[in-house]
Short mmCIF file of C-alpha atoms and ligand atoms in Angstrom, two decimals:
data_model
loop_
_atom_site.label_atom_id
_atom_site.label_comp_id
_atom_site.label_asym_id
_atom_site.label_seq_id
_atom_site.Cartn_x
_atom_site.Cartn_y
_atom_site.Cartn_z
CA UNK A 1 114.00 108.33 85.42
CA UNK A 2 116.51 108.94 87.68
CA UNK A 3 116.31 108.16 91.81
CA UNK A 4 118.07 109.78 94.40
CA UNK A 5 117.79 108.56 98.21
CA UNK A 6 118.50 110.07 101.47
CA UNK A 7 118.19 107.92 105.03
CA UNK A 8 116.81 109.04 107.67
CA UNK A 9 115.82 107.42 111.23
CA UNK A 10 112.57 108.47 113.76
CA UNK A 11 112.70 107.74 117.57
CA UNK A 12 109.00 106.54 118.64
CA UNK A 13 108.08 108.12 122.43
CA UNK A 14 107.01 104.61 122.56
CA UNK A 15 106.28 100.96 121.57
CA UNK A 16 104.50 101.96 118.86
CA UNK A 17 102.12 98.46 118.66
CA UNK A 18 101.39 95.06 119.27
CA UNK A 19 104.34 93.67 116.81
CA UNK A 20 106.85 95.91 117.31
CA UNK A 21 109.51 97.11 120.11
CA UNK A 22 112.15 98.91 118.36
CA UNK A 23 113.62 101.91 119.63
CA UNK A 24 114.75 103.01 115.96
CA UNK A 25 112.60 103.07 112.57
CA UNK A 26 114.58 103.70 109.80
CA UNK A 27 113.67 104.76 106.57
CA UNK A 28 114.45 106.47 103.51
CA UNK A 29 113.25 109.90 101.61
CA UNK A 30 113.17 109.24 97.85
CA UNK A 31 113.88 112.33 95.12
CA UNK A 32 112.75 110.97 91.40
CA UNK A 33 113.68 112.87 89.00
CA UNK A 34 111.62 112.08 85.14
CA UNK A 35 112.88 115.10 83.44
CA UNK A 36 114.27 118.14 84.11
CA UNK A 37 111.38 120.66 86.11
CA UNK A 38 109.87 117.35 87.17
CA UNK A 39 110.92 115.91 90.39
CA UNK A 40 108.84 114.58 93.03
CA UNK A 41 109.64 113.36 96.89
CA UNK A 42 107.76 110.30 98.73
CA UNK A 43 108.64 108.51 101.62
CA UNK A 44 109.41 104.32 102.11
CA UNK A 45 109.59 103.07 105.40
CA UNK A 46 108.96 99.48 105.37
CA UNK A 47 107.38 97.79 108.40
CA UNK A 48 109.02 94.24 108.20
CA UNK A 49 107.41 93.16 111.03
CA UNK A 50 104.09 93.39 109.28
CA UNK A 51 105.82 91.91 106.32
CA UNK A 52 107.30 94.19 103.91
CA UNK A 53 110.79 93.69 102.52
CA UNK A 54 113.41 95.10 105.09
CA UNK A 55 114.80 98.54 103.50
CA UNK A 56 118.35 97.23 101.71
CA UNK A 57 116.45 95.02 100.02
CA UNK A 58 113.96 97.21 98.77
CA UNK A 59 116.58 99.42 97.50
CA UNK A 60 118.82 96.85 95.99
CA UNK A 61 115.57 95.40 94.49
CA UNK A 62 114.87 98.97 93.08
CA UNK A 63 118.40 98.90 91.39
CA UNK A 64 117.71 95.94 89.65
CA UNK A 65 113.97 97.09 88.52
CA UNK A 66 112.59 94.78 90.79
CA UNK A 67 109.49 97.20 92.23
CA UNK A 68 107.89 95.99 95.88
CA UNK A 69 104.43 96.68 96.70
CA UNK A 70 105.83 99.56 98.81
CA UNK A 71 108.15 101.20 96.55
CA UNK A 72 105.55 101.00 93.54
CA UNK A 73 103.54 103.09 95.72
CA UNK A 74 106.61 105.83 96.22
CA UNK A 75 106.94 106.09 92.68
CA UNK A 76 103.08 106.53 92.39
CA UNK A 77 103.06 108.97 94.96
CA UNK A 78 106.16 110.85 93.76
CA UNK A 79 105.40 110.88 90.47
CA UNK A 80 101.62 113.13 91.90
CA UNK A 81 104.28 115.61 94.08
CA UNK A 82 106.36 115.99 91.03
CA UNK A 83 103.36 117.21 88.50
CA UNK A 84 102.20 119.56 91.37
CA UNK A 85 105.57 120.92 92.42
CA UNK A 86 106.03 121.28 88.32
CA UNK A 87 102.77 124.13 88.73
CA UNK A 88 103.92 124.96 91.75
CA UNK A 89 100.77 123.78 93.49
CA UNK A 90 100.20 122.76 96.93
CA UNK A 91 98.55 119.66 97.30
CA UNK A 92 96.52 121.46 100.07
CA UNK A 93 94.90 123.88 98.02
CA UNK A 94 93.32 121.09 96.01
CA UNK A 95 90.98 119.92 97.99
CA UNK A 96 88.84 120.36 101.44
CA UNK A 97 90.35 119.74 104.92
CA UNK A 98 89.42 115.53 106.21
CA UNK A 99 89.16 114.93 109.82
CA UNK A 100 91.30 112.74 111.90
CA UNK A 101 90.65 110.50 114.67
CA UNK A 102 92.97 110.90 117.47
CA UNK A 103 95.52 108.04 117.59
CA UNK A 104 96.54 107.28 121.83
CA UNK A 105 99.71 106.16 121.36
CA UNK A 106 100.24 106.43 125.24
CA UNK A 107 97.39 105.60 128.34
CA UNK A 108 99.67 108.02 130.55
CA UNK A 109 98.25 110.73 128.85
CA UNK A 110 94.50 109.80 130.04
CA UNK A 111 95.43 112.51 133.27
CA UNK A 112 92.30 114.25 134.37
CA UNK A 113 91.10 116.76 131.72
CA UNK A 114 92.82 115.27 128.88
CA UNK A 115 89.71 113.73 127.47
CA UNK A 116 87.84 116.95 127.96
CA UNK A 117 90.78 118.83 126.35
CA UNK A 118 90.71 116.33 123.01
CA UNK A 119 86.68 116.92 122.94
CA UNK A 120 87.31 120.78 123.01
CA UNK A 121 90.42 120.39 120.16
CA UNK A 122 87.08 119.01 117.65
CA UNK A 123 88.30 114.87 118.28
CA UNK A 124 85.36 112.55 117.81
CA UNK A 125 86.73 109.41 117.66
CA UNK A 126 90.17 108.22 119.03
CA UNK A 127 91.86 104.86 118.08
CA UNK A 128 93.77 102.32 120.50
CA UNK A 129 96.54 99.73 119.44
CA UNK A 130 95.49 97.06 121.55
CA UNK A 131 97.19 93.76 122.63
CA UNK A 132 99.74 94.62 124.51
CA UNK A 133 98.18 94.86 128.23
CA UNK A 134 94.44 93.76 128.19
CA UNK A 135 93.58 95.31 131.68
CA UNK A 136 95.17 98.95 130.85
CA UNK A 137 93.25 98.81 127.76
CA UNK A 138 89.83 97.97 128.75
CA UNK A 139 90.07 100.64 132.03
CA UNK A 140 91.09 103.13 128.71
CA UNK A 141 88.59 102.30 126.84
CA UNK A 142 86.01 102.76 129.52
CA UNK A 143 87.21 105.80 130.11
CA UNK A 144 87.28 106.70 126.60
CA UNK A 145 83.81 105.52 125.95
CA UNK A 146 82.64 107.27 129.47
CA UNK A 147 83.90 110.65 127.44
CA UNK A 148 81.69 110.35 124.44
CA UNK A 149 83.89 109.47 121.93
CA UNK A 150 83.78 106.66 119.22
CA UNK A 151 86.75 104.20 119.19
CA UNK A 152 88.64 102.22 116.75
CA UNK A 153 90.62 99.64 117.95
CA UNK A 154 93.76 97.88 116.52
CA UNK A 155 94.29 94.27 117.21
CA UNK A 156 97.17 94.37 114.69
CA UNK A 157 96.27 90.72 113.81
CA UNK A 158 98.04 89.27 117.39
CA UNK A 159 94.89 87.69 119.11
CA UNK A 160 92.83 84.48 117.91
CA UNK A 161 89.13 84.08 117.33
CA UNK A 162 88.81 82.97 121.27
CA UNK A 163 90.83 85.84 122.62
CA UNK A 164 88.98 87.96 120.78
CA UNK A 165 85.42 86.56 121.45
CA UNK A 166 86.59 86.75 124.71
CA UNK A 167 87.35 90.27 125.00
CA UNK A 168 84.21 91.41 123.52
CA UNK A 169 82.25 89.31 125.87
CA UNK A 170 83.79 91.36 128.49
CA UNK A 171 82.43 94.73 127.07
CA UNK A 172 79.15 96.75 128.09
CA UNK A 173 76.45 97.35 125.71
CA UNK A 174 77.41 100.87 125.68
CA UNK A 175 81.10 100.23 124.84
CA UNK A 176 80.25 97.88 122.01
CA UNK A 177 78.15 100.76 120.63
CA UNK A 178 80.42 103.05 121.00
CA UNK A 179 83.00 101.22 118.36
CA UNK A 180 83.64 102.38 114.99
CA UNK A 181 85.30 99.24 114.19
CA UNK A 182 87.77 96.80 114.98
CA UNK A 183 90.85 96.70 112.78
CA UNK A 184 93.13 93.16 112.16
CA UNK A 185 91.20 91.09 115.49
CA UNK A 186 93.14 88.06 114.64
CA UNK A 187 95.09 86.57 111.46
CA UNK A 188 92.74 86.61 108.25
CA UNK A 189 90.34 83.83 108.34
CA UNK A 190 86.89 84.23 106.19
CA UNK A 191 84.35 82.49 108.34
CA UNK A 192 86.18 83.34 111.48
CA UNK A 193 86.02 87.07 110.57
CA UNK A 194 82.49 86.53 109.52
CA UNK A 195 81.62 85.42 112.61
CA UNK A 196 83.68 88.83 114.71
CA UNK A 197 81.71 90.60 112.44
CA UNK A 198 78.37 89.52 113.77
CA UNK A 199 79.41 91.58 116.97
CA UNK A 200 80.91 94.82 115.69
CA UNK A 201 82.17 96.48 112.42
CA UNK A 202 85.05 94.90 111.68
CA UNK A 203 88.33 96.64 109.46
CA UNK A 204 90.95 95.12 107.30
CA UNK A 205 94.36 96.71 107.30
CA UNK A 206 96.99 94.46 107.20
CA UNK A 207 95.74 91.61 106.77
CA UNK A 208 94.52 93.01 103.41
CA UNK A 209 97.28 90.39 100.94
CA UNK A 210 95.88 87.68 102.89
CA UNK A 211 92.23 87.91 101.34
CA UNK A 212 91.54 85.76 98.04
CA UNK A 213 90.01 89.06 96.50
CA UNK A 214 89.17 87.44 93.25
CA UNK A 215 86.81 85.03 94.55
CA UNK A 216 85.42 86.37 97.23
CA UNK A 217 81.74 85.91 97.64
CA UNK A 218 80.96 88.30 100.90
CA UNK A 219 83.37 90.34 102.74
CA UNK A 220 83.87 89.29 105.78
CA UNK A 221 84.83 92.85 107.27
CA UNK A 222 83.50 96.20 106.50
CA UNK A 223 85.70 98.66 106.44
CA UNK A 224 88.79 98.71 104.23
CA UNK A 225 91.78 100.65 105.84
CA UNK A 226 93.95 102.07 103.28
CA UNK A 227 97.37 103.07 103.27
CA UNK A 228 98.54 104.98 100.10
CA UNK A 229 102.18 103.94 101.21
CA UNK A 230 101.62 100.74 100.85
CA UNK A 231 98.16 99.88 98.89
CA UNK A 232 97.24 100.61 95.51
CA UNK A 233 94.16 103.20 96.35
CA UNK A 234 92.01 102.68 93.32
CA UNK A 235 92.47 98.82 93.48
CA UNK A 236 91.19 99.16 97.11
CA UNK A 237 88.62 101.72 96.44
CA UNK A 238 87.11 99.35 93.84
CA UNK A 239 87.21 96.49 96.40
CA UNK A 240 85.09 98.77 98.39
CA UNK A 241 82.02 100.16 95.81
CA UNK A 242 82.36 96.25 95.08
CA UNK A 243 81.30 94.81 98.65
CA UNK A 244 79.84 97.77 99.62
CA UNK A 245 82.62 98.71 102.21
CA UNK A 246 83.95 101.75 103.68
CA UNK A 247 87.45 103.25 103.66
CA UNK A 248 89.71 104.78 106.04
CA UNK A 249 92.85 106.44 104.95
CA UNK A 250 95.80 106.33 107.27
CA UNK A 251 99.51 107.55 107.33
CA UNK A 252 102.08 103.97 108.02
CA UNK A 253 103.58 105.45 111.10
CA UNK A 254 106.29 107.24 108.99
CA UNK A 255 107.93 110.45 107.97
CA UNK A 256 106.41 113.44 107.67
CA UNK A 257 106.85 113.47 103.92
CA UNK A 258 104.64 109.99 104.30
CA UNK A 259 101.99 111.75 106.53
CA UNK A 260 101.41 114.53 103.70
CA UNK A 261 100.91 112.86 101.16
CA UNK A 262 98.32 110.65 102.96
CA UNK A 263 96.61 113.31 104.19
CA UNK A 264 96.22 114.73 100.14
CA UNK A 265 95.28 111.19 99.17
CA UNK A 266 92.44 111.14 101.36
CA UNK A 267 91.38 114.30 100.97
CA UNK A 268 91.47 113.77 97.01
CA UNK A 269 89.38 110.40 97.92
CA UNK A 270 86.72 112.39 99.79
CA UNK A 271 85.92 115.10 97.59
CA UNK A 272 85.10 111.88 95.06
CA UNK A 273 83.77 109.36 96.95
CA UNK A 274 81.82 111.35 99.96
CA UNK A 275 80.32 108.92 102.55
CA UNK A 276 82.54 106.02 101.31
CA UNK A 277 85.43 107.43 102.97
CA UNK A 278 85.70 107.86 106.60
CA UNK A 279 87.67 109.83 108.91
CA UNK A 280 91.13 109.54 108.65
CA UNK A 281 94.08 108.39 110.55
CA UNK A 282 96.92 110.51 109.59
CA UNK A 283 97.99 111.87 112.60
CA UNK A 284 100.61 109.59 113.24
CA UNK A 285 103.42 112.28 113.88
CA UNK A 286 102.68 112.55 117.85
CA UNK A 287 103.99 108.65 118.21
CA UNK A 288 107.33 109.68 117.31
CA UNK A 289 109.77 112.26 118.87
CA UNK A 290 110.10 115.32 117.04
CA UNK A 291 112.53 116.67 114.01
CA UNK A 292 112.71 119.25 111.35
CA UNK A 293 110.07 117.66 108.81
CA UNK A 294 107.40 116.39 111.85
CA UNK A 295 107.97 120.42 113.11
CA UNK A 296 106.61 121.76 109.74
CA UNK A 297 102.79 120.02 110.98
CA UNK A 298 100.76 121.89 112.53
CA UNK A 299 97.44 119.99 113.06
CA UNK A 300 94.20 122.27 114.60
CA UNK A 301 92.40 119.10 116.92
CA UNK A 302 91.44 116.82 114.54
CA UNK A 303 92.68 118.63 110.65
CA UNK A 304 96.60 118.50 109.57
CA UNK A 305 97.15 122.29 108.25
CA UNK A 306 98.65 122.95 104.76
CA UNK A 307 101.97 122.25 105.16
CA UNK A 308 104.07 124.87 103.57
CA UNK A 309 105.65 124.42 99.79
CA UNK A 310 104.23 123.31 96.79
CA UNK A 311 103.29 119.53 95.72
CA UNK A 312 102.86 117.91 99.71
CA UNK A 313 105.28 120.39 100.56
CA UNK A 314 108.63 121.03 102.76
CA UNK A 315 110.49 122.24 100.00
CA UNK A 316 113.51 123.77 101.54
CA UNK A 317 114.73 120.84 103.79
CA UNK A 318 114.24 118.61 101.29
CA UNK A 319 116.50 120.91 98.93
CA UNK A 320 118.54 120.77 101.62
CA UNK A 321 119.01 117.17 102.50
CA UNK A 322 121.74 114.95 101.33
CA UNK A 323 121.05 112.95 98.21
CA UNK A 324 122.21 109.41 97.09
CA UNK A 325 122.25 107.95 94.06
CA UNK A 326 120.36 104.88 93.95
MG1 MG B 401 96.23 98.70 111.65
#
């Protein structure tokens, strides 16, 4: 097996959550080759903030065999690309279109008619990163709720169990119905979490390495958010027929190349699994400013289009970038 890398940075519009306030993301574009006629392309764009490796050391840990959580899944998810670029498949073709929810990375856009405009587009549900400004985010979410759609909402793990009891104290009935789930409320805690979940569905994302999976007796969430970039899928998806949990499939606010094959994975997932999976959370791409591979998505409201090539796609930038050797 030979690996190949080639850098590449995004510019988020914004702060992008709770943890992080960087006005740079780097990243790298991997090329594996097996043999010749098989070659595959993921993405790895660690999020050290939530705890993965910072990227030099993934890649020096890489040259040394040394395989993070992360990278293990870029070889898993290049090594799919690679037997479907080898047909010349799209990964697209495979399966049926998933649904999205609508991920408000900014409240300035909440100008008169947006809401209206979103319902239109096919968005049912829209998702919030919350704990950055309470007020803002509760007038949002009114309005939100006021519109008719269902909410997720990402704590990203920053409150406690007081904040958070707090906050949903402050909600109408009608808001609190109107919630899908909450993701991360606070740092993983079983009976803490147990209790949360006595008021809403609750979701685990990344607090996910935190839970003693092994001997866990009930889960205290119910909802399993999984990110192929990062988790193994049928570990989690077994997790989930275990306890009896559902499973959302989201992009890890990264390239392009990351958002496609996300978008596969859960549409592979849903064709399988039906009802266990939920919407998705792919649509991460409107977060960051635009480049050549986010330009190649075209999304119709709430469903990412094919994007063009075989395997997840973009075949002649990627030809086209430069390539390292590992
Ligand atoms: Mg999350």
């Amino acid at each position: 097996m030979e690996i190949f890398y080639s850098p590449y940075s995004l510019r988020p519009k914004q702060t992008l959550n709770a943890v992080s306030d960087e006005t740079e993301r780097k990243g790298v574009l991997l090329k594996v080759i097996w043999e010749k006629g098989l070659v595959g392309y993921a993405d790895l764009h660690p999020w050290p903030e939530l705890g993965d490796d910072v990227l030099e050391k993934q890649l020096s840990d890489l040259r040394i065999n040394r395989i993070s959580p992360l990278v293990k899944q870029s070889l898993w998810l290049a090594r799919k690309d690679a037997e479907l670029r080898s047909k010349e498949i799209n990964a697209f073709d495979l399966y049926n279109e998933v649904k999205n929810n609508f991920l408000l990375h900014d409240f300035k856009l909440l100008q008169p008619g947006f809401l209206a405009n979103l319902k239109n587009l096919g968005f049912t549900t829209i998702k919030i990163k919350m704990g950055r400004d309470l007020a803002e985010e509760l007038t949002a979410l009114d309005q939100i709720v006021a519109a008719g759609f269902k909410v997720r909402l990402d704590f990203n793990a920053v409150g406690t169990p007081e904040s958070f009891k707090k906050f949903i104290d402050k909600l109408s009935p009608s808001t609190v119905l109107a919630i899908e789930y909450v993701e991360d409320p606070f740092p993983f805690d079983s009976s803490a979490w147990l209790e949360a979940k006595s008021s809403v569905k609750i979701a685990i994302d990344n607090q996910y390495e935190k839970v003693d999976w092994q001997n866990l007796k009930i889960a205290p969430f119910d909802v399993i958010v999984i990110k192929p970039a990062k988790v193994d899928v049928m570990t989690a998806i077994d997790y989930c027929q275990r306890w009896n949990l559902k499973a959302t499939v989201t992009s890890y606010m990264d390239h392009a190349v990351g958002i496609s094959h996300a978008i596969t994975i859960a549409m592979g997932l849903k064709e399988k699994y039906g009802d266990l999976i939920l919407d998705s959370g792919c649509l991460t791409q409107a977060s960051y400013h635009t480049d050549p591979f986010f330009a190649e998505l075209e999304s119709q409201g709430p469903y990412l289009q094919k994007v063009r090539g075989t395997g997840v796609g973009f075949n002649s930038l990627l030809e086209a970038l430069p390539w390292l050797p590992l």
